XYZ file of C-alpha atoms in Angstrom:
735
model
C 42.772 152.675 108.631
C 45.109 154.813 110.682
C 44.306 155.193 114.338
C 44.324 158.958 114.094
C 41.693 158.957 111.384
C 38.052 159.792 111.771
C 36.708 156.490 110.479
C 33.495 156.221 108.522
C 32.292 153.166 106.583
C 32.627 153.284 102.835
C 29.342 154.194 101.230
C 26.904 151.494 100.308
C 25.235 151.120 96.961
C 22.222 153.277 96.452
C 21.728 152.711 92.757
C 18.949 154.331 90.851
C 18.684 151.540 88.302
C 18.547 153.976 85.441
C 21.043 155.138 82.868
C 20.962 158.056 80.537
C 21.182 157.387 76.843
C 20.870 159.623 73.857
C 17.439 159.414 72.285
C 17.511 160.348 68.590
C 15.238 159.890 65.581
C 15.599 156.688 63.576
C 16.868 158.372 60.415
C 19.565 160.199 62.387
C 20.733 156.943 63.953
C 20.754 155.324 60.515
C 22.840 158.148 59.045
C 25.285 157.951 61.945
C 25.695 154.196 61.509
C 26.307 154.622 57.790
C 28.947 157.264 58.488
C 30.579 155.101 61.159
C 30.762 152.127 58.818
C 32.106 154.268 55.974
C 34.794 155.857 58.158
C 35.741 152.536 59.744
C 36.001 150.820 56.367
C 38.040 153.660 54.881
C 40.419 153.706 57.839
C 40.830 149.918 57.703
C 41.631 150.019 53.982
C 44.117 152.845 54.553
C 45.945 150.944 57.297
C 45.867 147.759 55.211
C 47.440 149.637 52.299
C 50.262 150.861 54.532
C 50.815 147.296 55.808
C 51.018 145.713 52.331
C 53.125 148.491 50.807
C 56.505 146.896 51.773
C 55.570 143.713 49.921
C 55.955 143.286 46.168
C 52.172 143.144 45.887
C 51.899 146.553 47.573
C 54.496 148.130 45.295
C 52.774 146.742 42.217
C 49.406 147.994 43.459
C 50.846 151.478 43.972
C 52.421 151.489 40.505
C 49.117 150.479 38.893
C 47.285 153.214 40.811
C 49.796 155.882 39.768
C 49.682 154.736 36.142
C 45.884 154.924 36.125
C 45.493 158.299 37.857
C 48.612 160.356 37.105
C 47.218 161.670 33.826
C 45.427 164.543 35.575
C 46.819 168.033 36.081
C 47.914 166.973 39.561
C 50.298 164.357 38.169
C 52.055 161.682 40.216
C 52.023 163.824 43.349
C 48.243 164.139 43.189
C 47.860 160.373 42.746
C 50.112 159.653 45.733
C 48.405 162.264 47.903
C 44.953 160.884 47.110
C 45.984 157.293 47.875
C 47.985 157.814 51.082
C 46.857 161.188 52.510
C 43.394 161.412 50.975
C 41.767 158.830 53.280
C 42.502 160.736 56.477
C 41.236 163.975 54.891
C 38.035 162.248 53.729
C 37.551 160.788 57.219
C 37.872 164.318 58.614
C 35.140 165.461 56.189
C 32.860 162.622 57.266
C 33.661 163.386 60.914
C 32.349 166.909 60.437
C 29.083 165.577 59.057
C 28.824 163.019 61.850
C 29.374 165.615 64.594
C 26.875 168.015 63.024
C 24.041 165.488 62.741
C 24.799 164.199 66.252
C 24.041 167.695 67.529
C 23.209 168.512 71.122
C 21.080 165.468 71.870
C 19.275 165.413 75.178
C 19.687 162.635 77.714
C 16.749 160.469 78.559
C 16.398 157.804 81.193
C 16.511 154.129 80.307
C 16.885 151.039 82.436
C 20.490 149.911 82.666
C 21.853 146.447 82.074
C 21.771 144.135 85.075
C 25.389 143.122 84.545
C 28.572 145.239 84.406
C 30.524 145.274 81.163
C 34.226 144.721 80.526
C 35.877 147.332 78.261
C 39.268 147.007 76.625
C 39.969 150.746 76.706
C 39.471 150.995 80.503
C 41.302 147.800 81.501
C 44.949 148.505 82.449
C 47.302 145.814 81.129
C 50.707 147.438 81.710
C 51.002 149.432 84.925
C 54.767 149.908 85.224
C 57.556 150.565 82.778
C 58.461 153.159 80.156
C 54.920 153.418 78.767
C 53.265 154.117 82.125
C 49.725 152.797 82.532
C 48.575 151.233 79.247
C 45.080 149.921 78.551
C 44.318 146.781 76.567
C 43.281 148.862 73.550
C 46.534 150.822 73.688
C 48.534 147.576 73.939
C 46.826 146.379 70.747
C 47.797 149.637 69.026
C 51.415 149.380 70.200
C 51.624 145.776 69.002
C 50.224 146.744 65.606
C 52.904 149.397 65.114
C 55.645 147.020 66.290
C 54.315 144.276 64.010
C 54.272 146.699 61.075
C 57.869 147.805 61.626
C 59.136 144.225 62.036
C 57.188 143.042 58.986
C 58.302 145.968 56.825
C 61.977 145.667 57.780
C 62.018 141.905 57.218
C 60.157 142.181 53.909
C 62.477 144.890 52.595
C 65.545 142.978 53.789
C 64.517 139.828 51.913
C 63.763 141.807 48.765
C 67.085 143.685 48.944
C 69.162 140.523 49.463
C 67.464 138.784 46.558
C 68.100 141.724 44.217
C 71.813 142.340 44.927
C 73.970 141.812 41.790
C 76.385 138.887 41.935
C 79.214 140.766 40.229
C 79.835 143.062 43.220
C 82.523 142.593 45.844
C 81.460 141.893 49.439
C 82.372 145.469 50.386
C 80.292 146.883 47.535
C 77.397 144.571 48.400
C 77.513 145.730 52.021
C 77.415 149.396 51.007
C 74.578 148.882 48.511
C 72.645 146.822 51.057
C 72.999 149.489 53.775
C 72.032 152.318 51.415
C 68.917 150.561 50.129
C 67.951 149.396 53.634
C 68.505 152.953 54.884
C 66.134 154.163 52.174
C 63.529 151.629 53.316
C 63.912 152.661 56.955
C 63.190 156.187 55.793
C 59.995 155.101 54.006
C 58.822 153.174 57.091
C 59.551 156.243 59.215
C 57.592 158.381 56.747
C 54.468 156.288 57.305
C 54.870 156.602 61.092
C 55.445 160.323 60.532
C 52.006 160.416 58.847
C 50.451 159.600 62.242
C 52.807 161.725 64.363
C 50.980 165.055 64.153
C 47.420 163.727 64.342
C 47.360 163.378 68.172
C 48.618 166.938 68.780
C 45.920 168.569 66.669
C 44.150 169.553 69.893
C 40.781 170.616 68.508
C 40.806 168.209 65.564
C 37.496 166.735 64.433
C 39.261 163.362 64.399
C 39.992 163.489 68.146
C 36.434 164.652 68.763
C 35.089 161.794 66.627
C 36.824 159.039 68.594
C 36.381 161.000 71.840
C 40.034 160.956 72.874
C 40.974 163.786 75.250
C 44.089 165.737 74.410
C 46.048 164.555 77.469
C 45.755 160.961 76.204
C 46.516 161.971 72.629
C 49.710 163.655 73.830
C 50.871 160.300 75.205
C 50.332 158.740 71.777
C 52.300 161.574 70.164
C 55.216 160.820 72.517
C 55.153 157.128 71.623
C 54.956 157.857 67.900
C 57.733 160.426 68.245
C 60.099 157.865 69.769
C 59.293 155.322 67.051
C 59.577 157.826 64.198
C 62.902 159.201 65.398
C 64.304 155.695 65.918
C 63.470 154.879 62.303
C 64.786 158.174 60.909
C 67.971 157.836 62.989
C 68.525 154.301 61.679
C 67.865 155.684 58.177
C 70.585 158.302 58.592
C 73.109 156.049 60.345
C 72.961 153.372 57.634
C 73.784 155.971 54.991
C 76.566 157.489 57.111
C 78.200 154.075 57.622
C 77.920 153.193 53.917
C 79.341 156.535 52.777
C 82.147 156.303 55.334
C 83.151 152.902 53.950
C 83.027 154.320 50.420
C 85.065 157.353 51.502
C 82.517 159.908 50.271
C 80.832 160.940 53.531
C 81.454 164.709 53.405
C 80.679 164.969 49.708
C 77.396 163.087 50.064
C 76.217 164.948 53.180
C 76.743 168.360 51.536
C 75.034 167.404 48.271
C 71.777 169.100 47.288
C 70.444 167.435 44.142
C 67.764 168.963 41.939
C 66.548 165.588 40.669
C 66.146 162.938 43.332
C 66.765 163.132 47.062
C 68.480 166.296 48.375
C 70.814 165.087 51.133
C 71.728 168.315 52.968
C 68.105 169.277 53.775
C 67.644 165.766 55.144
C 70.669 166.213 57.417
C 69.261 169.522 58.701
C 65.838 167.959 59.266
C 67.325 164.985 61.119
C 69.495 167.215 63.334
C 66.430 169.306 64.264
C 64.505 166.119 65.015
C 67.306 164.703 67.151
C 67.537 167.911 69.161
C 63.785 167.819 69.816
C 63.980 164.135 70.677
C 66.836 164.455 73.170
C 65.335 167.455 74.978
C 61.942 165.733 75.209
C 63.348 162.870 77.285
C 61.775 162.847 80.789
C 64.992 163.713 82.715
C 65.732 166.736 80.509
C 62.102 167.831 80.318
C 61.608 167.758 84.082
C 64.943 169.435 84.788
C 64.451 172.254 82.285
C 60.969 172.556 80.817
C 61.871 175.783 79.018
C 64.626 174.004 77.066
C 62.170 171.299 76.018
C 59.526 173.847 75.047
C 61.746 176.109 72.972
C 63.576 173.323 71.129
C 60.237 171.718 70.266
C 59.458 174.762 68.130
C 62.043 173.323 65.729
C 59.246 171.156 64.339
C 58.871 173.824 61.631
C 62.471 173.220 60.510
C 61.955 169.484 60.846
C 58.884 169.429 58.557
C 59.979 172.001 55.956
C 63.439 170.511 55.423
C 61.942 167.027 55.300
C 59.810 168.236 52.387
C 62.925 169.686 50.740
C 64.732 166.407 51.359
C 62.194 164.019 49.804
C 60.363 166.290 47.342
C 56.644 166.633 46.704
C 56.072 163.054 45.518
C 57.348 161.349 48.682
C 56.159 164.064 51.073
C 52.615 163.424 49.800
C 52.722 160.078 51.639
C 52.522 161.899 54.997
C 51.025 165.267 54.046
C 47.507 164.463 55.291
C 48.442 164.413 58.967
C 50.538 167.572 58.568
C 47.613 169.370 56.920
C 45.211 168.498 59.754
C 47.795 169.739 62.261
C 48.144 173.005 60.303
C 44.384 173.494 60.477
C 44.456 173.197 64.240
C 47.623 175.273 64.649
C 46.247 178.235 62.691
C 43.006 178.161 64.675
C 44.988 178.110 67.919
C 47.025 181.066 66.674
C 43.843 183.048 65.980
C 42.335 182.186 69.360
C 45.490 183.040 71.287
C 45.674 186.584 69.891
C 42.877 187.707 72.200
C 43.706 189.106 75.640
C 41.421 187.474 78.187
C 39.998 189.223 81.244
C 41.125 187.885 84.590
C 38.028 188.252 86.745
C 39.882 187.344 89.917
C 43.127 185.847 91.138
C 44.130 184.683 94.576
C 46.984 182.861 96.236
C 46.219 180.054 98.654
C 48.726 179.410 101.456
C 49.356 175.826 100.339
C 51.171 177.118 97.258
C 48.250 177.190 94.842
C 46.948 179.992 92.659
C 43.324 180.226 91.580
C 42.504 182.194 88.430
C 38.991 182.962 87.227
C 38.960 183.846 83.529
C 36.212 185.469 81.490
C 34.559 183.494 78.701
C 31.617 184.060 76.373
C 28.339 182.278 77.026
C 28.471 180.305 73.755
C 31.881 178.717 74.471
C 31.074 175.201 75.666
C 33.304 172.884 77.664
C 33.063 169.842 79.918
C 34.162 169.404 83.508
C 37.221 167.313 82.539
C 38.714 169.932 80.229
C 42.134 171.543 79.847
C 43.148 175.040 78.881
C 46.561 176.288 77.802
C 47.494 179.529 79.519
C 50.004 182.189 78.498
C 50.918 185.155 80.693
C 52.898 187.625 78.635
C 54.552 189.284 81.633
C 56.159 185.902 82.345
C 56.879 184.673 78.815
C 55.676 185.469 75.300
C 56.286 181.928 74.086
C 55.444 179.573 76.928
C 52.018 177.937 77.128
C 51.178 175.740 80.108
C 48.276 173.267 80.400
C 45.960 173.328 83.409
C 42.864 171.366 84.378
C 39.634 173.307 84.624
C 38.394 173.352 88.226
C 34.940 174.784 87.497
C 31.825 173.201 86.066
C 30.092 174.651 82.990
C 27.073 175.102 85.251
C 29.005 177.227 87.754
C 28.500 180.174 85.448
C 28.062 181.077 81.823
C 30.700 183.790 81.736
C 33.699 182.438 83.610
C 36.013 179.458 83.894
C 38.373 178.645 86.787
C 41.754 176.951 87.058
C 43.856 175.949 90.065
C 47.619 176.214 89.558
C 50.123 174.535 91.862
C 53.319 176.547 92.349
C 56.041 174.090 91.354
C 58.453 175.685 88.875
C 59.904 179.004 87.784
C 56.900 180.039 85.685
C 54.354 179.371 88.436
C 56.605 181.035 91.031
C 56.687 184.197 88.912
C 52.911 184.045 88.477
C 52.352 183.875 92.221
C 54.861 186.665 92.808
C 53.106 188.978 90.336
C 49.744 188.384 91.994
C 51.145 189.062 95.463
C 52.780 192.273 94.247
C 49.458 193.395 92.775
C 47.698 192.758 96.085
C 50.275 194.880 97.902
C 49.690 197.851 95.607
C 45.981 198.584 95.893
C 46.270 201.412 93.397
C 47.538 199.068 90.692
C 45.024 197.092 88.662
C 45.786 193.412 88.193
C 45.171 193.686 84.484
C 48.252 195.841 84.171
C 50.226 193.112 85.925
C 48.903 190.021 84.146
C 48.081 189.833 80.452
C 46.580 186.426 79.830
C 45.794 184.551 76.635
C 44.073 181.185 76.494
C 43.927 178.266 74.076
C 41.114 175.801 74.533
C 39.252 174.405 76.332
C 40.042 170.892 75.127
C 38.554 167.677 76.416
C 36.076 164.899 75.796
C 33.261 165.543 73.352
C 30.810 164.289 75.993
C 31.108 164.410 79.806
C 32.093 160.778 80.213
C 32.137 161.019 84.009
C 28.356 161.227 83.680
C 28.269 157.771 82.088
C 28.890 155.951 85.385
C 26.405 155.503 88.193
C 29.281 154.731 90.560
C 32.431 156.859 90.712
C 35.719 156.599 92.572
C 37.805 159.776 92.246
C 41.446 159.287 93.270
C 43.539 162.448 93.512
C 47.035 163.336 94.619
C 47.627 166.921 95.764
C 46.533 169.445 93.143
C 45.036 166.510 91.233
C 41.815 167.281 93.118
C 41.291 170.227 90.741
C 39.388 168.434 87.912
C 37.365 166.478 90.473
C 36.086 169.724 91.958
C 34.646 170.399 88.514
C 33.103 166.907 88.413
C 31.505 167.352 91.841
C 30.143 170.762 90.925
C 28.811 169.348 87.653
C 26.973 166.536 89.425
C 25.635 168.738 92.237
C 24.287 171.325 89.800
C 22.662 168.622 87.673
C 20.981 167.021 90.668
C 19.813 170.364 92.054
C 18.426 171.528 88.708
C 16.777 168.198 87.981
C 18.863 167.552 84.885
C 19.696 163.999 83.770
C 22.567 162.819 85.963
C 23.616 159.192 86.326
C 26.222 159.333 89.160
C 24.702 158.521 92.539
C 27.517 156.788 94.449
C 30.727 158.828 94.698
C 33.842 158.022 96.690
C 36.710 160.541 96.771
C 40.173 159.330 97.815
C 42.540 162.273 98.190
C 46.182 162.025 99.281
C 47.994 165.221 100.317
C 51.393 165.829 101.885
C 50.316 168.361 104.500
C 47.031 169.503 105.983
C 47.417 173.044 104.640
C 46.163 171.663 101.298
C 42.785 170.679 102.763
C 41.144 174.082 102.091
C 41.284 173.259 98.366
C 38.287 170.988 98.894
C 36.361 173.903 100.381
C 36.632 175.980 97.213
C 33.364 174.289 96.265
C 30.439 174.914 98.628
C 28.435 171.729 98.141
C 25.556 172.614 100.442
C 24.812 175.934 98.747
C 25.226 174.399 95.296
C 22.796 171.569 96.058
C 20.926 171.930 99.378
C 20.460 168.628 101.218
C 22.611 166.877 98.636
C 23.370 164.048 101.085
C 19.801 162.794 100.671
C 20.236 162.672 96.895
C 23.851 161.563 96.530
C 25.844 158.902 98.294
C 29.062 160.889 98.724
C 32.106 160.247 100.895
C 35.591 161.696 101.001
C 38.618 159.908 102.454
C 41.583 162.237 102.911
C 45.103 160.978 103.651
C 47.647 163.438 105.066
C 50.855 161.515 104.449
C 53.484 163.731 106.133
C 51.673 164.611 109.361
C 51.092 162.011 112.044
C 48.349 163.939 113.835
C 46.077 166.960 113.358
C 47.672 170.406 113.807
C 47.524 171.902 117.300
C 44.581 174.121 118.195
C 42.487 172.562 115.468
C 39.396 174.619 114.837
C 41.216 177.925 114.798
C 42.269 179.607 111.609
C 45.180 177.566 110.309
C 46.190 179.911 107.539
C 44.866 182.869 105.708
C 44.209 183.011 102.023
C 45.802 185.994 100.361
C 43.635 187.188 97.534
C 44.038 189.770 94.843
C 41.023 190.918 92.926
C 40.806 192.811 89.702
C 37.807 194.936 88.845
C 35.524 193.925 86.041
C 36.825 195.508 82.866
C 35.397 195.998 79.416
C 37.938 193.663 77.866
C 37.308 190.300 76.256
C 36.436 186.810 77.296
C 38.043 183.755 75.776
C 37.702 183.421 72.028
C 35.362 180.761 70.611
C 37.812 180.165 67.747
C 38.661 176.652 68.865
C 38.052 173.328 67.148
C 35.830 172.180 70.008
C 33.909 175.457 70.122
C 31.299 175.220 67.383
C 30.841 172.181 65.168
C 29.381 173.900 62.104
C 31.956 176.675 61.981
C 34.887 174.327 62.618
C 33.494 172.011 59.927
C 33.251 174.839 57.412
C 36.813 175.805 58.299
C 38.121 172.276 57.579
C 36.160 171.927 54.336
C 37.035 175.375 52.952
C 40.749 174.943 53.734
C 40.852 171.543 52.057
C 39.021 172.742 48.949
C 41.342 175.737 48.883
C 44.354 173.439 48.975
C 43.029 171.460 46.004
C 42.371 174.705 44.090
C 45.827 176.134 44.800
C 47.600 172.906 43.825
C 45.553 172.720 40.621
C 46.286 176.338 39.679
C 49.970 175.861 40.483
C 50.179 172.822 38.207
C 48.201 174.434 35.390
C 49.791 177.895 35.446
C 53.342 177.236 36.618
C 54.693 173.700 37.094
C 53.439 172.091 33.870
C 53.933 175.058 31.455
C 57.456 175.775 32.718
C 58.376 172.104 33.122
C 59.397 172.490 36.778
C 61.044 169.203 37.766
C 63.265 170.076 40.736
C 62.224 167.751 43.558
C 63.107 169.912 46.540
C 61.539 172.993 44.985
C 58.275 171.173 44.268
C 58.308 169.889 47.853
C 58.608 173.473 49.071
C 55.738 174.552 46.805
C 53.561 171.751 48.204
C 54.155 172.935 51.777
C 53.542 176.546 50.705
C 50.190 175.569 49.175
C 49.166 173.782 52.367
C 49.987 176.836 54.482
C 48.419 179.300 52.022
C 45.169 177.349 51.759
C 44.743 177.356 55.543
C 45.673 181.040 55.810
C 43.606 182.328 52.855
C 40.580 180.042 52.510
C 40.453 178.897 56.134
C 41.234 182.408 57.324
C 38.194 183.741 55.450
C 35.915 181.342 57.353
C 37.678 182.172 60.627
C 37.014 185.857 59.947
C 33.314 185.183 59.444
C 33.330 183.013 62.559
C 34.885 185.875 64.511
C 32.227 188.310 63.296
C 29.511 185.827 64.246
C 31.084 185.523 67.691
C 31.064 189.288 68.148
C 27.420 189.493 67.125
C 26.428 186.688 69.477
C 28.385 188.283 72.307
C 26.630 191.592 71.694
C 23.285 189.861 72.168
C 24.210 188.608 75.611
C 22.207 191.002 77.747
C 22.348 189.374 81.144
C 25.512 190.034 83.119
C 24.246 188.703 86.443
C 25.976 185.369 85.949
C 29.244 187.075 85.139
C 29.207 188.761 88.489
C 28.188 185.600 90.283
C 31.650 184.392 91.138
C 31.360 184.868 94.868
C 33.641 182.013 95.711
C 36.455 183.693 93.787
C 35.730 187.276 94.782
C 36.160 187.163 98.508
C 38.863 186.093 100.883
C 38.214 182.942 102.892
C 39.807 181.578 106.011
C 39.397 177.865 106.417
C 40.106 175.633 109.396
C 39.840 171.870 109.687
C 36.599 172.196 111.587
C 35.139 174.264 108.749
C 35.658 171.313 106.453
C 33.497 169.165 108.685
C 30.861 171.873 109.234
C 30.346 172.185 105.500
C 29.799 168.456 105.230
C 27.227 166.021 106.586
C 28.333 163.620 109.283
C 29.018 160.749 106.869
C 30.919 162.825 104.343
C 34.581 163.231 105.315
C 37.244 161.218 107.104
C 40.805 162.487 107.549
C 43.629 159.969 108.046
C 46.921 161.326 109.355
C 50.252 159.613 108.784
C 48.740 157.095 106.363
C 48.585 156.368 102.680
C 45.594 154.984 100.799
C 45.377 151.194 100.955
C 43.784 150.570 97.568
C 43.483 146.851 98.174
C 41.307 147.581 101.200
C 39.412 150.383 99.458
C 38.547 148.403 96.335
C 37.793 145.316 98.408
C 35.324 147.234 100.569
C 33.721 148.807 97.526
C 33.372 145.363 95.943
C 31.517 144.065 98.995
C 29.293 147.128 99.394
C 28.411 147.983 95.805
C 28.113 144.540 94.255
C 28.084 143.744 90.509
C 28.051 147.227 88.965
C 30.207 149.325 86.643
C 32.502 151.637 88.609
C 34.330 154.479 86.902
C 37.690 155.070 88.577
C 39.237 158.439 87.716
C 42.829 159.138 88.734
C 44.626 162.470 88.673
C 48.023 162.573 90.278
C 51.667 161.541 89.926
C 52.630 158.425 87.903
C 53.208 156.405 91.089
C 49.605 157.018 92.161
C 48.286 156.047 88.747
C 50.346 152.855 88.766
C 49.131 151.874 92.241
C 45.477 152.322 91.318
C 45.879 150.630 87.922
C 47.683 147.659 89.491
C 44.860 147.166 91.986
C 42.186 147.452 89.278
C 44.002 144.901 87.133
C 44.308 142.541 90.076
C 40.618 142.835 90.993
C 39.542 142.405 87.369
C 41.616 139.259 86.818
C 40.229 137.560 89.932
C 36.756 139.067 89.691
C 33.730 136.945 90.500
C 30.195 137.459 89.247
C 29.152 139.297 92.416
C 31.981 141.859 92.131
C 31.954 145.188 90.285
C 33.949 145.941 87.151
C 36.374 148.818 87.751
C 37.066 151.047 84.734
C 40.407 152.905 84.861
C 40.402 156.483 83.545
C 43.514 158.646 83.810
C 43.286 162.418 83.887
C 46.907 163.420 84.361
C 48.763 165.751 82.042
C 52.516 165.217 81.853
C 54.329 167.410 79.317
């Protein structure tokens, strides 16, 4: 430890010996197991089908399936859609049922296992490199995709070489080989494209089923995007080289065939994809986020012209993932139309803005949740993700976010708030018009699944951990089931003016005498100051706050996939049934009677049916959902909780001594001119806590995540039976 630190020993284990598990009736557990097995089996068969498709056996199997099922009104397109896109839609249906019967189960105490458990999804394998921190489960997924691509390319290559006619010249053979191989690269890319949009369906029942938070799913979308664009680029380049050798490049690129592949739409789709790909690279994205954001809206061009390029038959291979994304996108559009009340806004001197937003009582969220915020005075198109800094138990009618001022958008936000505070006659609501998408996060509060927690934050990364602390303190104070008992916070900041962020939560008033119920310590590292500021104990800086009066506007809309399981399930089911109805009517009344055979046109009709089914059939359910929301909101009589946002409605001045006064003697240590030594920290924890499961949550820059993950990997690999098992959990959002 640094000499200028106030040293305290790391907390010792004070385990309760109990865990909290979900107690449910036997028949409910049986139904859930049946659904899990059915979904797992269906997913396995679907993936296996994709793997065997490049082989001759897979092609023959597909031909037999099409021959047996294409006699319906849906034709070959319907057969292909059912085989390759149907499984993911059926899994979504079963997910709805699973989430509904799971319900809001209560937690009951049960004795925990005597031994900690190793988990693949919380063990970091790769800690440096282009992928960032990657768990063992994620490594398995990456290897599966790489194995599929290598297997598919090699299988297609062997089949192409064995089928080339002998009567062709070497030049002709080369061109034919490149064209056919380019076609196969396109089909491989199409299967990867089928997965591409699944992770960015933020409120999808699929993400809720496997309990993947959106910030992790975004990482998977980035990986899949790189792989898909590599395959599509190789697809296009092989054709360009072949046509250049043949001397027909311009003619081929500008062709738009009615029967077969339409080349020009494919060129447009690929150019849109390349532009999105280039501007999403980390250097470009960090240098100019607005450029990345606006060019990424070209996904509409990318998808529509891909459908025009390949036609309805081939587009059906990947349509399932697109349809699930459309479901989520339309719901987000409906939710974002509502203007949300800003209960209060204030600017902290360390360059952080705190916003308290109104929400209805029946909108549920967990402490580790994200919201996407739009402020129309700053931009009508930009949406920015922020961690929620409040606990659901802080209040039924509000939600808080802390925003670090780092870029142009956040600078403008802070400037608008300061201008509003200068003009006392001007209401803040006339200055800031906010809309919100979300909240998104884990289906269950997984920070409550560990008896021992280490929370590692860098700078504003403390924000979600404030929500965790508040969640735990409220649960303990109210006597609700709460597993965490040993909590160690490691917080690294650049300067001491960021320390008041920790005081935005008043632990003693939230849970009186909490130190007798929780083993809690905080180790703060001020990296760019070698000693405490002069005249410590006096007011270091003043918080400038700007408050808006309570208005009769609206709270956040509940029209979000994570908002209400039954309504979101009805929305998915009605939209899917509507899609089947529209496709059937289109085939019966238009395509079959008029013998429509143009590939690109039928591809456009397929996309139109997908959009129309979500808008018409799904929109009807969303309308009913909205009316139900209004009725439920009207029944909310008590407004006391809505006004109970004292910590956001008054100006505070915080000094270093205040931080210690709010805390018991063994709570906080501040280390100046030092950085966290994770080898020492984890070593001390290992000696003090013994063989237990420890949840390590990290929120901060990639370098901080890598340092923590590297230490966890090292301790796990040389762990002995008397040591704890550290479980790495990242909570950093990098768009």
